[in-house]
Tab-separated table of C-alpha atoms and ligand atoms in Angstrom:
chain	number	residue	atom	x	y	z
A	8	ASP	CA	-31.242	-46.973	-16.053
A	9	LEU	CA	-28.647	-49.140	-15.325
A	10	PHE	CA	-28.284	-50.108	-19.166
A	11	LYS	CA	-24.466	-51.116	-18.711
A	12	GLU	CA	-25.570	-53.832	-16.544
A	13	ILE	CA	-28.183	-55.164	-18.305
A	14	ASN	CA	-25.888	-55.378	-21.437
A	15	ASP	CA	-23.084	-56.582	-19.123
A	16	ILE	CA	-25.891	-59.551	-17.983
A	17	TYR	CA	-26.796	-60.362	-20.648
A	18	GLY	CA	-25.010	-59.439	-24.104
A	19	HIS	CA	-24.788	-56.867	-26.297
A	20	ALA	CA	-27.218	-57.996	-28.853
A	21	PHE	CA	-29.339	-58.346	-25.977
A	22	GLY	CA	-28.305	-54.978	-25.479
A	23	ASP	CA	-29.563	-53.992	-28.785
A	24	GLU	CA	-32.837	-55.948	-29.009
A	25	LEU	CA	-33.729	-54.026	-25.791
A	26	LEU	CA	-32.764	-50.407	-27.298
A	27	ILE	CA	-34.300	-51.389	-30.167
A	28	GLU	CA	-38.170	-52.261	-28.091
A	29	THR	CA	-37.599	-49.240	-26.049
A	30	SER	CA	-37.726	-46.841	-29.509
A	31	LYS	CA	-40.530	-48.824	-29.989
A	32	ARG	CA	-42.093	-48.186	-26.930
A	33	LEU	CA	-41.335	-44.620	-26.810
A	34	LYS	CA	-42.509	-43.976	-30.082
A	35	SER	CA	-46.061	-45.554	-28.820
A	36	TYR	CA	-46.345	-42.529	-26.588
A	37	VAL	CA	-46.007	-39.856	-28.998
A	38	LYS	CA	-47.678	-37.995	-31.510
A	39	GLY	CA	-46.845	-38.503	-35.310
A	40	THR	CA	-45.448	-34.465	-35.190
A	41	ASP	CA	-43.782	-35.355	-31.768
A	42	SER	CA	-40.118	-36.622	-32.701
A	43	VAL	CA	-38.282	-39.996	-30.681
A	44	ALA	CA	-34.327	-40.227	-31.860
A	45	ARG	CA	-31.763	-42.090	-29.797
A	46	ILE	CA	-28.856	-39.604	-29.116
A	47	SER	CA	-26.735	-41.616	-27.464
A	48	GLY	CA	-25.755	-45.356	-25.940
A	49	ASP	CA	-28.234	-45.438	-23.686
A	50	GLY	CA	-29.873	-42.039	-24.280
A	51	PHE	CA	-33.365	-40.510	-26.179
A	52	ALA	CA	-34.725	-37.781	-26.699
A	53	ILE	CA	-38.302	-36.433	-27.056
A	54	LEU	CA	-39.086	-33.522	-29.027
A	55	LEU	CA	-42.996	-32.406	-27.923
A	56	ASN	CA	-44.349	-29.632	-30.206
A	57	ASN	CA	-46.660	-27.370	-29.430
A	58	ILE	CA	-47.215	-27.716	-25.467
A	59	GLU	CA	-49.494	-25.515	-23.842
A	60	ASN	CA	-48.045	-25.940	-20.573
A	61	ASP	CA	-46.768	-28.536	-17.672
A	62	ASP	CA	-48.722	-29.914	-16.939
A	63	VAL	CA	-49.305	-31.747	-20.512
A	64	ILE	CA	-45.322	-32.806	-20.727
A	65	LYS	CA	-45.891	-34.260	-16.893
A	66	ASP	CA	-48.945	-36.381	-18.494
A	67	ILE	CA	-47.312	-37.927	-21.603
A	68	VAL	CA	-44.330	-38.200	-18.918
A	69	THR	CA	-45.997	-40.221	-17.049
A	70	ARG	CA	-47.585	-42.361	-19.900
A	71	VAL	CA	-44.357	-43.539	-19.860
A	72	LEU	CA	-42.780	-44.361	-17.735
A	73	VAL	CA	-46.352	-46.342	-16.651
A	74	GLY	CA	-45.199	-47.408	-19.650
A	75	PHE	CA	-41.652	-48.615	-18.782
A	76	SER	CA	-43.424	-50.618	-15.362
A	77	LYS	CA	-44.771	-53.325	-18.226
A	78	ALA	CA	-42.154	-56.387	-18.860
A	79	PHE	CA	-40.044	-56.864	-21.890
A	80	THR	CA	-39.133	-60.048	-23.158
A	81	ILE	CA	-36.510	-60.749	-25.077
A	82	LYS	CA	-34.773	-63.831	-26.232
A	83	ASN	CA	-37.730	-65.682	-23.718
A	84	THR	CA	-36.020	-63.501	-20.707
A	85	VAL	CA	-38.360	-61.003	-18.956
A	86	LEU	CA	-37.039	-58.283	-17.977
A	87	HIS	CA	-38.035	-54.915	-16.020
A	88	CYS	CA	-36.160	-51.713	-17.502
A	89	THR	CA	-36.579	-48.244	-15.902
A	90	LEU	CA	-36.451	-44.792	-17.784
A	91	SER	CA	-35.134	-41.525	-15.695
A	92	ILE	CA	-36.188	-38.496	-17.563
A	93	GLY	CA	-34.552	-35.065	-17.533
A	94	ILE	CA	-36.881	-32.309	-19.131
A	95	VAL	CA	-36.788	-28.610	-20.260
A	96	THR	CA	-38.957	-26.493	-22.102
A	97	PHE	CA	-37.908	-24.178	-24.681
A	98	SER	CA	-38.791	-20.627	-23.084
A	99	SER	CA	-36.273	-18.725	-23.856
A	100	ASP	CA	-35.068	-17.347	-27.213
A	101	LYS	CA	-31.706	-17.359	-25.148
A	102	ASP	CA	-30.955	-21.128	-25.422
A	103	ASP	CA	-29.596	-23.014	-28.948
A	104	ALA	CA	-30.073	-25.998	-29.264
A	105	GLY	CA	-26.727	-27.609	-28.143
A	106	GLU	CA	-28.381	-25.602	-24.781
A	107	LEU	CA	-31.646	-26.674	-23.836
A	108	MET	CA	-29.898	-30.590	-24.872
A	109	LYS	CA	-27.181	-29.246	-21.793
A	110	LYS	CA	-30.181	-28.761	-19.890
A	111	GLY	CA	-32.204	-31.718	-20.135
A	112	GLU	CA	-28.963	-33.540	-19.025
A	113	THR	CA	-28.729	-32.049	-16.209
A	114	ALA	CA	-32.219	-32.443	-15.511
A	115	MET	CA	-31.960	-35.901	-16.594
A	116	TYR	CA	-29.113	-36.665	-14.169
A	117	ASN	CA	-31.014	-35.029	-11.156
A	118	ALA	CA	-33.605	-37.902	-11.642
A	119	LYS	CA	-31.280	-40.782	-12.132
A	120	ASP	CA	-29.780	-38.800	-8.513
A	121	SER	CA	-33.047	-38.646	-6.522
A	122	GLY	CA	-33.284	-42.357	-7.117
A	123	ARG	CA	-33.565	-43.464	-11.163
A	124	ASN	CA	-37.877	-44.013	-13.007
A	125	SER	CA	-38.580	-40.762	-12.087
A	126	PHE	CA	-38.596	-37.262	-13.862
A	127	SER	CA	-37.383	-33.903	-12.978
A	128	PHE	CA	-38.226	-30.599	-14.346
A	129	PHE	CA	-34.410	-28.531	-15.285
A	130	THR	CA	-34.037	-25.651	-12.575
A	131	GLN	CA	-31.565	-23.143	-12.517
A	132	ASP	CA	-30.414	-24.203	-9.299
A	133	MET	CA	-29.499	-27.478	-10.282
A	134	GLN	CA	-27.251	-25.678	-13.225
A	135	ASN	CA	-25.707	-23.773	-10.509
A	136	THR	CA	-24.372	-27.344	-8.574
A	137	ALA	CA	-23.626	-28.845	-11.881
A	138	ARG	CA	-21.549	-26.247	-12.621
A	139	HIS	CA	-20.110	-25.808	-8.895
A	140	GLN	CA	-19.815	-29.204	-8.471
A	141	LEU	CA	-17.627	-29.801	-11.470
A	142	ASN	CA	-15.649	-26.347	-10.628
A	143	LEU	CA	-15.152	-28.831	-7.577
A	144	LYS	CA	-13.579	-31.660	-9.621
A	145	HIS	CA	-11.118	-29.237	-11.960
A	146	GLN	CA	-9.391	-28.248	-8.520
A	147	LEU	CA	-9.700	-31.558	-6.776
A	148	ARG	CA	-7.882	-33.342	-9.772
A	149	LYS	CA	-5.368	-31.230	-9.617
A	150	THR	CA	-4.596	-30.600	-5.735
A	151	LEU	CA	-4.523	-34.906	-5.673
A	152	LYS	CA	-1.987	-34.257	-8.192
A	153	ASN	CA	-0.313	-31.728	-7.340
A	154	ARG	CA	-0.239	-34.085	-3.512
A	155	GLN	CA	-1.716	-30.856	-2.014
A	156	LEU	CA	-4.555	-32.544	0.244
A	157	SER	CA	-3.783	-32.709	3.892
A	158	VAL	CA	-4.615	-35.738	6.834
A	159	VAL	CA	-5.441	-34.759	10.265
A	160	TYR	CA	-6.040	-37.657	13.161
A	161	GLN	CA	-8.488	-37.820	15.747
A	162	PRO	CA	-7.489	-39.367	18.829
A	163	VAL	CA	-9.986	-42.434	19.648
A	164	VAL	CA	-9.935	-43.113	23.455
A	165	SER	CA	-9.960	-46.449	25.117
A	166	VAL	CA	-12.489	-46.082	28.082
A	167	ILE	CA	-11.185	-49.023	29.750
A	168	LYS	CA	-7.615	-48.749	29.715
A	169	GLU	CA	-7.816	-44.905	29.979
A	170	GLU	CA	-5.693	-44.346	27.532
A	171	VAL	CA	-5.252	-43.288	23.676
A	172	ASN	CA	-4.321	-46.168	21.114
A	173	LYS	CA	-5.791	-45.380	18.564
A	174	PHE	CA	-6.272	-42.091	15.749
A	175	GLU	CA	-8.395	-41.466	12.944
A	176	ALA	CA	-7.016	-40.583	9.853
A	177	LEU	CA	-8.912	-38.107	8.256
A	178	VAL	CA	-8.719	-35.767	5.283
A	179	ARG	CA	-8.944	-32.533	5.119
A	180	TRP	CA	-8.382	-29.839	1.619
A	181	SER	CA	-7.878	-26.046	1.220
A	182	ASN	CA	-9.224	-24.728	-2.501
A	183	ASN	CA	-7.247	-22.091	-2.926
A	184	GLY	CA	-7.364	-21.093	1.184
A	185	GLU	CA	-10.929	-22.049	1.660
A	186	TRP	CA	-11.803	-25.118	3.743
A	187	VAL	CA	-13.843	-27.763	1.642
A	188	SER	CA	-15.472	-30.317	3.672
A	189	PRO	CA	-15.284	-33.624	2.928
A	190	MET	CA	-18.598	-34.452	3.470
A	191	GLU	CA	-18.943	-32.376	-0.206
A	192	PHE	CA	-15.686	-33.125	-1.792
A	193	ILE	CA	-15.750	-37.460	-1.105
A	194	PRO	CA	-18.511	-37.663	-3.044
A	195	ILE	CA	-17.749	-35.955	-5.644
A	196	ALA	CA	-14.463	-37.537	-5.519
A	197	GLU	CA	-16.503	-40.926	-5.674
A	198	GLU	CA	-18.694	-39.816	-8.898
A	199	PHE	CA	-15.654	-38.315	-10.931
A	200	SER	CA	-13.183	-41.762	-9.592
A	201	LEU	CA	-10.824	-39.912	-7.979
A	202	ILE	CA	-11.517	-41.497	-4.952
A	203	ILE	CA	-8.706	-43.893	-5.697
A	204	GLU	CA	-6.279	-41.925	-5.771
A	205	LEU	CA	-7.168	-39.076	-2.831
A	206	GLY	CA	-7.138	-43.088	-0.778
A	207	GLU	CA	-4.210	-43.714	-1.998
A	208	PHE	CA	-2.959	-40.046	-0.821
A	209	VAL	CA	-4.258	-40.771	2.696
A	210	LEU	CA	-2.924	-43.599	3.507
A	211	SER	CA	0.411	-43.232	2.700
A	212	GLU	CA	0.734	-40.802	4.574
A	213	ALA	CA	-0.588	-41.891	7.007
A	214	CYS	CA	1.676	-44.890	7.182
A	215	ILE	CA	4.041	-41.536	6.786
A	216	GLN	CA	3.099	-40.322	10.323
A	217	LEU	CA	2.506	-43.828	12.046
A	218	LYS	CA	6.073	-44.725	11.063
A	219	LYS	CA	7.177	-41.400	13.113
A	220	LEU	CA	4.591	-41.885	15.404
A	221	LYS	CA	6.237	-45.313	16.248
A	222	SER	CA	10.055	-43.984	16.003
A	223	GLN	CA	8.964	-42.248	18.849
A	224	GLY	CA	8.134	-45.005	20.702
A	225	PHE	CA	4.183	-45.228	20.875
A	226	ASN	CA	4.881	-48.393	19.416
A	227	ASP	CA	1.282	-49.892	20.014
A	228	ILE	CA	-0.649	-46.973	18.197
A	229	VAL	CA	-2.954	-47.758	15.568
A	230	PHE	CA	-4.053	-45.694	12.786
A	231	ASN	CA	-8.558	-45.778	11.304
A	232	ILE	CA	-8.482	-45.285	7.020
A	233	ASN	CA	-11.463	-44.554	5.884
A	234	ARG	CA	-12.238	-46.236	3.035
A	235	SER	CA	-15.396	-45.515	0.692
A	236	ILE	CA	-16.730	-48.498	-1.376
A	237	TYR	CA	-15.674	-47.035	-4.269
A	238	GLU	CA	-12.133	-47.813	-3.531
A	239	ILE	CA	-12.526	-51.717	-2.959
A	240	PRO	CA	-11.184	-53.091	-6.135
A	241	LEU	CA	-13.077	-55.066	-9.256
A	242	ASN	CA	-10.585	-57.272	-9.376
A	243	GLN	CA	-9.245	-59.891	-6.652
A	244	SER	CA	-5.870	-59.531	-7.850
A	245	GLU	CA	-5.236	-55.938	-6.732
A	246	ASN	CA	-6.349	-57.038	-3.201
A	247	ASP	CA	-3.029	-56.743	-1.864
A	248	HIS	CA	-2.504	-52.707	-2.334
A	249	TRP	CA	-3.230	-51.657	0.688
A	250	LEU	CA	-0.960	-54.345	1.982
A	251	THR	CA	1.264	-53.566	-0.741
A	252	ILE	CA	1.516	-49.536	0.677
A	253	ILE	CA	1.205	-50.645	4.326
A	254	GLU	CA	4.683	-52.832	4.193
A	255	LEU	CA	6.173	-50.462	1.585
A	256	HIS	CA	5.787	-47.751	4.505
A	257	GLY	CA	7.497	-50.371	6.912
A	258	LEU	CA	4.568	-50.750	8.506
A	259	LYS	CA	2.583	-54.473	9.477
A	260	PRO	CA	-0.789	-54.554	8.930
A	261	SER	CA	-2.258	-55.080	12.192
A	262	ASP	CA	-0.539	-50.839	12.554
A	263	ILE	CA	-3.637	-50.219	10.179
A	264	CYS	CA	-7.488	-50.525	11.193
A	265	PHE	CA	-10.203	-50.011	7.347
A	266	GLU	CA	-12.965	-48.803	8.389
A	267	LEU	CA	-16.065	-49.253	6.601
A	268	THR	CA	-19.384	-48.102	6.500
A	269	GLU	CA	-22.161	-51.103	5.658
A	270	SER	CA	-23.417	-50.173	2.094
A	271	ALA	CA	-19.194	-51.886	1.702
A	272	LEU	CA	-20.451	-54.879	3.142
A	273	ALA	CA	-23.583	-55.219	1.113
A	274	PRO	CA	-23.017	-58.638	-1.113
A	275	ASP	CA	-21.964	-57.128	-4.327
A	276	LYS	CA	-20.219	-57.886	-7.534
A	277	ARG	CA	-16.935	-55.988	-6.536
A	278	ASN	CA	-14.914	-58.073	-4.256
A	279	ASN	CA	-15.565	-56.807	-0.836
A	280	GLU	CA	-16.100	-60.416	1.215
A	281	VAL	CA	-12.474	-61.674	-0.408
A	282	LEU	CA	-11.044	-58.796	0.391
A	283	PHE	CA	-11.608	-57.857	3.973
A	284	ASN	CA	-10.629	-61.401	4.928
A	285	GLN	CA	-8.143	-61.024	2.954
A	286	LEU	CA	-6.876	-57.927	4.823
A	287	ARG	CA	-7.764	-59.814	8.628
A	288	ALA	CA	-5.708	-63.011	7.591
A	289	ALA	CA	-2.879	-60.148	7.034
A	290	GLY	CA	-3.836	-58.616	10.156
A	291	CYS	CA	-5.451	-55.590	9.422
A	292	THR	CA	-8.648	-55.010	11.404
A	293	ILE	CA	-12.160	-53.581	10.512
A	294	ALA	CA	-14.360	-51.135	11.590
A	295	LEU	CA	-18.457	-50.235	10.365
A	296	ASP	CA	-18.384	-47.440	10.699
A	297	ASP	CA	-21.820	-44.732	10.722
A	298	PHE	CA	-23.603	-48.028	12.596
A	299	GLY	CA	-27.363	-47.357	12.672
A	300	THR	CA	-27.331	-45.297	9.238
A	301	GLY	CA	-26.912	-47.479	6.038
A	302	TYR	CA	-29.257	-50.202	4.974
A	303	SER	CA	-28.419	-51.863	8.007
A	304	SER	CA	-28.587	-55.887	7.808
A	305	LEU	CA	-27.918	-58.203	10.808
A	306	SER	CA	-26.568	-60.303	8.411
A	307	TYR	CA	-23.302	-58.488	7.048
A	308	LEU	CA	-22.809	-59.158	10.518
A	309	ARG	CA	-22.551	-62.308	10.433
A	310	ARG	CA	-21.448	-62.738	6.406
A	311	ILE	CA	-17.999	-60.454	6.871
A	312	PRO	CA	-15.882	-60.162	10.455
A	313	VAL	CA	-15.603	-56.807	11.338
A	314	ASP	CA	-13.982	-56.322	14.770
A	315	TYR	CA	-14.999	-52.968	16.236
A	316	ILE	CA	-18.527	-51.404	15.588
A	317	LYS	CA	-18.722	-47.304	15.094
A	318	ILE	CA	-21.778	-45.924	16.478
A	319	ASP	CA	-22.790	-42.929	14.202
A	320	GLN	CA	-22.759	-40.117	16.469
A	321	SER	CA	-25.811	-39.287	15.121
A	322	PHE	CA	-27.234	-41.665	17.949
A	323	ILE	CA	-24.539	-40.091	20.466
A	324	ALA	CA	-26.114	-36.182	19.692
A	325	ASP	CA	-29.175	-36.880	22.062
A	326	MET	CA	-28.728	-39.941	23.785
A	327	SER	CA	-29.112	-38.036	27.097
A	328	THR	CA	-31.994	-36.383	25.929
A	329	ASN	CA	-33.688	-38.509	24.045
A	330	HIS	CA	-35.039	-41.927	25.608
A	331	GLU	CA	-35.296	-43.226	22.165
A	332	ASP	CA	-31.762	-42.718	21.120
A	333	ASN	CA	-30.412	-44.051	24.181
A	334	ILE	CA	-32.417	-47.151	24.121
A	335	ILE	CA	-30.781	-47.325	20.261
A	336	VAL	CA	-27.174	-47.126	22.023
A	337	SER	CA	-27.524	-49.243	24.352
A	338	ALA	CA	-28.952	-52.330	22.645
A	339	ILE	CA	-26.109	-51.945	19.906
A	340	ILE	CA	-23.248	-51.622	22.984
A	341	ALA	CA	-25.398	-54.678	24.235
A	342	MET	CA	-25.097	-56.308	21.041
A	343	SER	CA	-21.779	-55.808	19.995
A	344	LYS	CA	-20.679	-56.962	23.059
A	345	ALA	CA	-22.805	-60.605	22.571
A	346	LEU	CA	-21.201	-60.774	19.121
A	347	GLY	CA	-17.536	-60.433	20.219
A	348	LYS	CA	-17.002	-56.989	18.550
A	349	LYS	CA	-15.758	-54.037	20.497
A	350	VAL	CA	-17.464	-50.523	19.868
A	351	VAL	CA	-16.677	-46.989	19.811
A	352	ALA	CA	-19.449	-44.516	20.537
A	353	GLU	CA	-17.885	-41.580	18.004
A	354	GLY	CA	-19.193	-37.635	18.336
A	355	VAL	CA	-19.040	-37.482	21.739
A	356	GLU	CA	-18.758	-33.809	22.802
A	357	THR	CA	-20.059	-33.596	26.389
A	358	SER	CA	-19.152	-35.563	30.118
A	359	GLU	CA	-22.656	-36.093	30.313
A	360	GLN	CA	-23.035	-38.761	26.972
A	361	LEU	CA	-18.964	-39.461	28.624
A	362	LYS	CA	-20.722	-40.667	31.667
A	363	LEU	CA	-23.525	-42.610	29.976
A	364	LEU	CA	-21.479	-44.229	27.445
A	365	THR	CA	-19.281	-45.516	30.630
A	366	GLU	CA	-22.513	-46.537	32.262
A	367	LEU	CA	-22.805	-49.039	28.937
A	368	GLU	CA	-19.570	-50.306	29.237
A	369	CYS	CA	-18.790	-48.635	25.552
A	370	ASP	CA	-15.148	-49.702	24.421
A	371	PHE	CA	-13.825	-46.269	22.896
A	372	ILE	CA	-14.856	-42.713	22.389
A	373	GLN	CA	-14.188	-40.578	19.987
A	374	GLY	CA	-14.991	-37.030	19.405
A	375	TYR	CA	-14.582	-32.897	20.678
A	376	TYR	CA	-15.369	-34.072	24.131
A	377	PHE	CA	-11.539	-34.920	24.103
A	378	SER	CA	-10.093	-33.779	21.529
A	379	LYS	CA	-10.476	-32.093	17.895
A	380	PRO	CA	-8.786	-34.077	14.649
A	381	MET	CA	-5.362	-32.464	14.966
A	382	VAL	CA	-1.993	-31.584	12.566
A	383	ALA	CA	0.521	-35.043	12.559
A	384	GLU	CA	3.119	-32.429	13.798
A	385	LYS	CA	0.858	-32.553	17.399
A	386	LEU	CA	0.440	-35.932	18.142
A	387	ALA	CA	3.362	-37.121	19.868
A	388	SER	CA	2.951	-34.428	22.362
A	389	TYR	CA	-0.729	-35.037	23.073
A	390	LEU	CA	-0.124	-38.228	23.749
A	391	THR	CA	2.854	-37.789	26.024
A	392	ASP	CA	0.852	-34.908	27.856
A	393	PHE	CA	-2.426	-37.117	27.652
A	394	SER	CA	-4.396	-37.514	30.821
A	395	TYR	CA	-7.548	-39.625	31.281
A	396	SER	CA	-8.622	-38.257	34.463
A	397	HIS	CA	-7.663	-34.757	34.168
A	398	SER	CA	-9.861	-34.933	30.887
A	399	LEU	CA	-12.312	-35.935	32.685
A	400	GLU	CA	-11.847	-32.658	35.352
A	401	ASN	CA	-11.844	-29.810	32.335
B	17	LIG	P1	-16.745	-39.889	9.385
B	17	LIG	O1	-15.585	-41.661	9.105
B	17	LIG	O2	-18.062	-40.436	10.902
B	17	LIG	O3	-16.195	-39.001	10.593
B	17	LIG	C1	-16.467	-38.614	11.813
B	17	LIG	C2	-16.664	-37.136	11.108
B	17	LIG	O4	-17.672	-36.256	12.468
B	17	LIG	C3	-15.282	-36.402	10.754
B	17	LIG	O5	-15.904	-34.993	10.037
B	17	LIG	C4	-14.605	-35.556	12.202
B	17	LIG	O6	-14.123	-34.401	12.152
B	17	LIG	C5	-15.875	-35.371	13.253
B	17	LIG	N1	-16.621	-35.450	14.534
B	17	LIG	C6	-15.476	-36.130	15.381
B	17	LIG	N2	-15.972	-35.858	16.519
B	17	LIG	C7	-16.897	-34.991	16.229
B	17	LIG	C8	-17.888	-34.146	17.292
B	17	LIG	O7	-17.717	-34.640	18.603
B	17	LIG	N3	-18.956	-33.487	17.335
B	17	LIG	C9	-18.728	-33.733	16.085
B	17	LIG	N4	-20.191	-33.102	15.438
B	17	LIG	N5	-18.023	-33.710	14.897
B	17	LIG	C10	-16.870	-34.777	14.816
B	17	LIG	P2	-15.442	-35.219	8.680
B	17	LIG	O8	-13.941	-35.040	9.184
B	17	LIG	O9	-15.455	-33.599	7.880
B	17	LIG	O10	-14.979	-36.011	7.643
B	17	LIG	C11	-17.031	-36.601	7.384
B	17	LIG	C12	-17.162	-37.752	6.648
B	17	LIG	O11	-16.341	-37.637	5.120
B	17	LIG	C13	-16.026	-38.852	7.437
B	17	LIG	O12	-17.265	-39.197	8.307
B	17	LIG	C14	-16.033	-39.760	6.524
B	17	LIG	O13	-17.126	-40.462	6.439
B	17	LIG	C15	-15.396	-38.777	5.582
B	17	LIG	N6	-13.675	-38.577	5.288
B	17	LIG	C16	-13.121	-38.645	5.667
B	17	LIG	N7	-12.016	-38.415	5.328
B	17	LIG	C17	-12.025	-39.260	4.558
B	17	LIG	C18	-10.747	-40.610	3.211
B	17	LIG	O14	-9.807	-40.014	3.557
B	17	LIG	N8	-11.430	-41.284	3.120
B	17	LIG	C19	-13.210	-41.092	2.686
B	17	LIG	N9	-13.881	-42.386	1.721
B	17	LIG	N10	-13.690	-40.839	3.367
B	17	LIG	C20	-13.297	-39.787	4.750
B	18	LIG	CA1	-15.028	-43.089	9.855
B	19	LIG	CA1	-18.422	-42.133	11.806
């Protein structure tokens, strides 16, 4: 696990040494009739012969994992290192060696995805999922190249001003006529390094539409753009990129608010802190998305300046029936206000929720209660026709 990081931190000579020690250890857990091989940079394979059942494999694999919990000492450095293990049994005469290795790899990635330092047996389901994802990746790459994604916009309503002053841009993908949810393809875009291109497309497209809206007289509208942690440049020299796109479209940084989840605020080798400070200094605002669902650390709030806190819709959904959720929502609102941040409630669907949130003095409301996300062509008439009190009556 994370061999690349170890190499980056301690250097290649150290990494080589660790590989040698790893093979020695692996060999000590198997019989002389079994084989241990290094099959890629940081990949090893063990071939076990004459295995009666899966329990025997489990025993061996557990021995390996437990064995690796003992630290390595290399060049006077003590290092803990874990493994992710994929297991496939040769039980049918259909598989050849290549097919078997591929299945083992699929199972290994499954173990990695379930948090590393563990093992997974190959299942057909895993392969189907892997194939489906690979297929989506190919389609998504094509769609991006042809700029065939689209963007819809959901209003964010100010409770105090009783007006709409923001829209959140949300990407949409129709894959050969079938809508794929962003919940499904954003992780694929992240995994296969398509997210940067996707994010640039959404930002450019949103800028074009916002510019149009402003030219129609809606000068104070701000667009919120979602950003995944994988879009944060590794290199500080690329920090200006988003600002460049905004300015290229004749907009000001203050016209755009970037929405980031808590994980994007975590200390990381990516230069997130520097980036957010630069964006804010330029005039952009920052919203903390899905608040309360990530590995929250309130210290991020102190370290990284955010302007808005968006309460995750899972808390809003049950706040009228679940007492705990109600308390959490009111606590988040109170805390945000005390810290001088504005609060947005997401996923507001009922007048009951709106009433509770208004009583708690939540600043902004977003959700199907006011409107589903809509295509850009509808924004101007939506703004013209919008009436807060009328929305309440319906
Ligand atoms: P999110 O940022 O939390 O966006 C809000 C999601 O809640 C959207 O789902 C929106 O359509 C949905 N929603 C809004 N109001 C309601 C409501 O009243 N009830 C319910 N049940 N749902 C509501 P969507 O569009 O499917 O997007 C899902 C997620 O995908 C987003 O969650 C965001 O994390 C990600 N995403 C969407 N567009 C982009 C993008 O351009 N870039 C990146 N990096 N991520 C994006
Ligand atoms: Ca969002
Ligand atoms: Ca959200």
